[in-house]
């Protein structure tokens, strides 16, 4: 039996394309499938809090040597400053949740796709009341 991407990964196809980001961060992100469809790549060019954020994120199910794929869709973001940030993705219906760190943690994004999938509107929530509104608009 050949491995196939999971329904949770296939659902993220809604992200594929180039998006303009507005709100607490401004710029462009682009999502594309790595061949095989097991990993989604995000390329990031943003300005946030006056700082340039350039990086790449790899999104998929972890599958360490000799083990089955993990249940959650996780990611690691690599930026031009040498930072690595881990996230967990979950798309249920039109609602996308991205947790910073572990699933269910206090830092997360929650957004809703428009009916025609041309916008994703939501908010990043940080512990202690921080965060910002964010809108992605498909180019």
XYZ file of N, CA and C in Angstrom:
417
model
N 0.844 -1.194 0.000
C 0.000 0.000 0.000
C 0.880 1.245 0.000
N 0.557 2.175 -0.864
C 1.308 3.418 -0.967
C 0.741 4.433 0.019
N 1.644 5.158 0.685
C 1.185 6.220 1.586
C 0.492 7.306 0.784
N -0.545 7.877 1.383
C -1.288 8.977 0.774
C -1.377 10.119 1.778
N -1.397 11.366 1.304
C -1.614 12.484 2.231
C -2.952 12.307 2.950
N -3.015 12.728 4.196
C -4.228 12.593 5.005
C -5.274 13.619 4.596
N -6.534 13.367 4.949
C -7.569 14.379 4.708
C -7.230 15.721 5.375
N -6.590 15.686 6.547
C -6.213 16.933 7.244
C -5.218 17.743 6.411
N -4.306 17.052 5.722
C -3.358 17.763 4.857
C -4.058 18.248 3.593
N -4.851 17.390 2.983
C -5.549 17.773 1.751
C -6.446 18.987 1.975
N -7.012 19.118 3.166
C -7.884 20.262 3.474
C -7.132 21.585 3.383
N -5.826 21.558 3.644
C -5.027 22.783 3.614
C -4.770 23.282 2.198
N -5.261 22.557 1.195
C -5.143 23.002 -0.187
C -5.774 24.386 -0.368
N -6.695 24.742 0.505
C -7.338 26.058 0.446
C -6.333 27.189 0.618
N -5.175 26.884 1.210
C -4.155 27.902 1.431
C -3.251 28.122 0.215
N -3.223 27.172 -0.712
C -2.283 27.245 -1.833
C -2.529 28.505 -2.650
N -1.437 29.206 -2.918
C -1.498 30.444 -3.689
C -0.737 31.546 -2.975
N -0.865 32.743 -3.498
C -0.192 33.922 -2.946
C -1.234 34.813 -2.293
N -0.919 35.286 -1.091
C -1.846 36.070 -0.288
C -1.186 37.373 0.149
N -1.986 38.437 0.200
C -1.563 39.703 0.802
C -2.046 39.696 2.241
N -1.144 40.029 3.168
C -1.449 40.047 4.600
C -1.597 41.493 5.049
N -2.683 41.780 5.787
C -2.883 43.094 6.386
C -3.287 42.904 7.843
N -3.099 43.950 8.626
C -3.409 43.888 10.059
C -2.138 44.139 10.843
N -1.897 43.333 11.877
C -0.709 43.505 12.721
C 0.585 43.143 12.039
N 0.507 42.422 10.949
C 1.655 42.128 10.091
C 1.221 42.467 8.664
N 2.155 42.973 7.859
C 1.849 43.398 6.491
C 2.839 42.752 5.541
N 2.340 42.287 4.390
C 3.245 41.728 3.397
C 2.590 40.638 2.575
N 3.402 39.660 2.202
C 2.945 38.599 1.312
C 3.390 37.247 1.834
N 2.511 36.254 1.710
C 2.880 34.864 1.959
C 2.431 34.047 0.743
N 3.168 32.970 0.486
C 2.840 32.087 -0.631
C 2.919 30.651 -0.144
N 1.867 29.894 -0.417
C 1.809 28.475 -0.058
C 1.902 27.633 -1.319
N 2.667 26.547 -1.259
C 2.764 25.611 -2.377
C 3.004 24.207 -1.839
N 2.519 23.212 -2.583
C 2.733 21.820 -2.197
C 4.127 21.368 -2.591
N 4.763 20.644 -1.705
C 5.971 19.933 -2.060
C 5.517 18.724 -2.879
N 6.266 18.295 -3.894
C 5.836 17.123 -4.656
C 5.460 15.955 -3.727
N 4.360 15.289 -4.064
C 3.850 14.184 -3.257
C 2.652 14.581 -2.411
N 2.530 15.877 -2.080
C 1.387 16.363 -1.326
C 1.417 16.097 0.171
N 2.554 15.627 0.698
C 2.643 15.359 2.137
C 3.024 16.592 2.942
N 3.645 17.579 2.275
C 4.092 18.784 2.973
C 3.686 20.024 2.189
N 3.208 21.016 2.933
C 2.850 22.314 2.388
C 3.946 23.288 2.805
N 4.454 24.059 1.848
C 5.515 25.026 2.118
C 4.926 26.427 2.103
N 5.318 27.235 3.093
C 4.889 28.633 3.126
C 6.135 29.508 3.039
N 6.119 30.473 2.125
C 7.204 31.441 1.973
C 6.675 32.778 2.495
N 7.412 33.409 3.398
C 6.931 34.575 4.138
C 7.817 35.786 3.887
N 7.185 36.914 3.555
C 7.845 38.226 3.438
C 6.927 39.231 4.120
N 7.166 39.509 5.398
C 6.285 40.376 6.178
C 7.074 41.450 6.908
N 6.347 42.494 7.308
C 6.839 43.463 8.269
C 5.906 43.383 9.465
N 6.482 43.149 10.636
C 5.696 43.014 11.864
C 6.400 43.778 12.970
N 5.671 44.668 13.635
C 6.237 45.498 14.706
C 7.496 46.232 14.224
N 7.483 46.685 12.950
C 8.605 47.427 12.392
C 9.790 46.565 11.983
N 9.702 45.276 12.136
C 10.789 44.353 11.788
C 10.435 43.570 10.526
N 11.432 43.356 9.667
C 11.247 42.516 8.490
C 11.288 41.053 8.927
N 10.294 40.259 8.493
C 10.249 38.822 8.780
C 10.270 38.093 7.446
N 11.362 37.391 7.194
C 11.517 36.612 5.972
C 11.793 35.181 6.389
N 11.031 34.245 5.824
C 11.269 32.864 6.215
C 10.462 31.877 5.413
N 10.582 30.621 5.844
C 9.899 29.516 5.199
C 9.373 28.563 6.262
N 8.186 28.028 6.010
C 7.564 27.094 6.934
C 7.273 25.791 6.191
N 7.530 24.673 6.863
C 7.205 23.351 6.332
C 6.092 22.789 7.210
N 4.941 22.461 6.581
C 3.729 22.040 7.292
C 3.400 20.608 6.893
N 3.198 19.717 7.866
C 2.829 18.338 7.558
C 2.775 17.486 8.810
N 2.553 16.210 8.629
C 2.564 15.261 9.742
C 3.992 14.795 9.979
N 4.470 14.841 11.225
C 5.817 14.314 11.484
C 5.819 12.794 11.312
N 6.885 12.269 10.736
C 7.022 10.827 10.589
C 8.492 10.472 10.800
N 8.909 10.331 12.069
C 10.301 9.986 12.357
C 10.657 8.599 11.816
N 11.948 8.340 11.699
C 12.439 7.052 11.209
C 11.710 5.886 11.856
N 11.149 5.012 11.018
C 10.563 3.777 11.508
C 9.274 3.896 12.296
N 8.672 5.071 12.320
C 7.455 5.285 13.098
C 6.309 5.693 12.172
N 5.076 5.485 12.626
C 3.939 5.962 11.831
C 3.863 7.495 11.899
N 3.140 8.072 10.948
C 2.954 9.528 10.945
C 2.198 9.966 12.193
N 2.564 11.137 12.728
C 1.867 11.697 13.875
C 0.455 12.124 13.494
N -0.406 12.233 14.480
C -1.808 12.572 14.232
C -2.002 14.040 13.848
N -1.299 14.947 14.538
C -1.479 16.383 14.300
C -0.701 16.851 13.079
N -1.215 17.904 12.435
C -0.493 18.598 11.375
C 0.347 19.666 12.063
N 1.658 19.510 11.986
C 2.561 20.426 12.676
C 3.439 21.144 11.651
N 4.125 22.173 12.119
C 5.030 22.889 11.221
C 6.222 23.413 12.004
N 7.242 23.720 11.243
C 8.380 24.470 11.781
C 8.651 25.608 10.814
N 8.745 26.811 11.366
C 9.038 28.022 10.614
C 10.501 28.383 10.840
N 11.207 28.675 9.763
C 12.622 29.062 9.804
C 12.715 30.477 9.274
N 13.341 31.399 10.060
C 13.429 32.769 9.559
C 14.868 33.170 9.271
N 15.012 34.330 8.634
C 16.312 34.826 8.201
C 17.199 35.251 9.370
N 16.656 35.299 10.586
C 17.428 35.646 11.779
C 17.927 34.414 12.512
N 17.590 33.222 11.996
C 18.042 31.985 12.626
C 17.065 31.392 13.625
N 15.872 31.969 13.733
C 14.868 31.452 14.661
C 14.109 30.282 14.044
N 13.645 29.366 14.905
C 12.726 28.309 14.491
C 11.520 28.371 15.420
N 10.342 28.333 14.829
C 9.100 28.397 15.595
C 8.230 27.219 15.191
N 7.628 26.550 16.165
C 6.786 25.390 15.906
C 5.313 25.741 16.073
N 4.472 25.148 15.205
C 3.036 25.399 15.199
C 2.273 24.095 14.990
N 0.975 24.117 15.321
C 0.058 23.027 15.017
C -1.121 23.632 14.259
N -1.478 23.034 13.122
C -2.565 23.500 12.258
C -3.780 22.600 12.401
N -4.970 23.212 12.383
C -6.209 22.441 12.359
C -7.248 23.225 11.565
N -7.786 22.601 10.520
C -8.827 23.220 9.709
C -10.092 22.395 9.873
N -11.119 23.023 10.454
C -12.412 22.379 10.668
C -13.473 23.239 9.995
N -14.081 22.707 8.930
C -15.032 23.516 8.168
C -14.300 24.709 7.579
N -14.792 25.915 7.858
C -14.155 27.139 7.368
C -13.225 27.768 8.396
N -13.046 27.124 9.555
C -12.244 27.707 10.641
C -10.846 27.095 10.682
N -9.833 27.946 10.542
C -8.438 27.540 10.647
C -7.900 28.006 11.991
N -7.342 27.069 12.744
C -6.667 27.399 14.002
C -5.209 26.997 13.855
N -4.314 27.899 14.254
C -2.879 27.636 14.254
C -2.380 27.962 15.646
N -1.915 26.948 16.374
C -1.378 27.169 17.714
C 0.124 27.377 17.626
N 0.633 28.372 18.356
C 2.068 28.542 18.513
C 2.527 27.573 19.587
N 3.386 26.629 19.226
C 3.796 25.598 20.184
C 2.822 24.439 20.137
N 2.372 24.003 21.299
C 1.524 22.810 21.400
C 0.055 23.118 21.102
N -0.644 22.123 20.571
C -2.082 22.236 20.319
C -2.796 22.545 21.635
N -3.698 23.525 21.594
C -4.429 23.918 22.785
C -3.703 24.938 23.638
N -2.515 25.372 23.198
C -1.735 26.337 23.968
C -2.358 27.727 23.955
N -1.790 28.651 24.763
C -2.380 29.983 24.924
C -2.095 30.949 23.770
N -1.144 30.625 22.878
C -0.853 31.481 21.728
C -1.412 30.803 20.488
N -2.311 31.505 19.770
C -2.931 30.877 18.607
C -3.511 31.916 17.657
N -3.730 31.470 16.424
C -4.479 32.229 15.424
C -5.775 31.481 15.191
N -6.858 32.229 15.100
C -8.131 31.631 14.723
C -8.740 32.508 13.644
N -8.985 31.898 12.484
C -9.522 32.657 11.368
C -10.568 31.879 10.607
N -11.348 32.593 9.804
C -12.425 31.994 9.036
C -12.262 32.345 7.565
N -12.350 31.312 6.714
C -12.322 31.517 5.273
C -13.645 32.092 4.812
N -13.585 32.978 3.822
C -14.807 33.457 3.168
C -15.382 32.315 2.333
N -16.647 32.431 1.949
C -17.330 31.380 1.189
C -16.613 31.063 -0.122
N -15.960 32.074 -0.731
C -15.272 31.852 -2.009
C -13.766 31.627 -1.838
N -13.317 31.446 -0.588
C -11.903 31.173 -0.275
C -10.939 32.271 -0.722
N -11.424 33.511 -0.868
C -10.529 34.595 -1.276
C -9.988 35.395 -0.097
N -10.566 35.214 1.089
C -10.038 35.875 2.284
C -10.050 34.901 3.466
N -9.125 35.135 4.366
C -9.069 34.441 5.651
C -8.917 35.540 6.688
N -9.947 35.731 7.491
C -9.981 36.826 8.451
C -9.969 36.260 9.857
N -9.057 36.787 10.691
C -8.983 36.276 12.049
C -8.113 37.124 12.935
N -7.605 36.482 13.973
C -6.829 37.207 14.980
C -5.822 36.269 15.625
N -4.619 36.796 15.835
C -3.615 36.124 16.657
C -3.861 36.520 18.104
N -3.890 35.559 18.989
C -4.103 35.786 20.416
C -2.841 35.334 21.144
N -2.317 36.198 21.985
C -1.114 35.878 22.754
C -1.452 35.858 24.238
N -0.716 35.088 25.023
C -0.960 35.075 26.480
C -0.819 36.481 27.053
N -1.642 36.797 28.017
C -1.574 38.107 28.661
C -2.301 39.197 27.902
N -3.107 38.833 26.896
C -3.923 39.819 26.217
C -3.335 40.415 24.968
N -2.141 40.004 24.568
C -1.569 40.552 23.330
C -2.175 39.891 22.117
N -1.754 40.349 20.938
C -2.223 39.771 19.698
C -2.634 40.870 18.731
N -3.143 40.451 17.574
C -3.546 41.428 16.581
C -4.467 40.776 15.549
N -5.284 41.616 14.910
C -6.150 41.167 13.836
C -5.307 40.935 12.590
N -5.715 39.969 11.766
C -4.994 39.653 10.565
C -5.966 39.228 9.472
N -5.756 39.766 8.271
C -6.568 39.363 7.116
C -5.632 38.946 5.990
N -5.889 37.767 5.425
C -5.170 37.301 4.242
C -6.136 37.416 3.071
N -5.684 38.060 1.986
C -6.491 38.226 0.791
C -5.739 37.602 -0.375
N -6.417 36.668 -1.058
C -5.780 35.968 -2.176
C -5.490 36.952 -3.310
N -4.277 36.878 -3.846
C -3.893 37.741 -4.982
C -4.439 37.180 -6.267
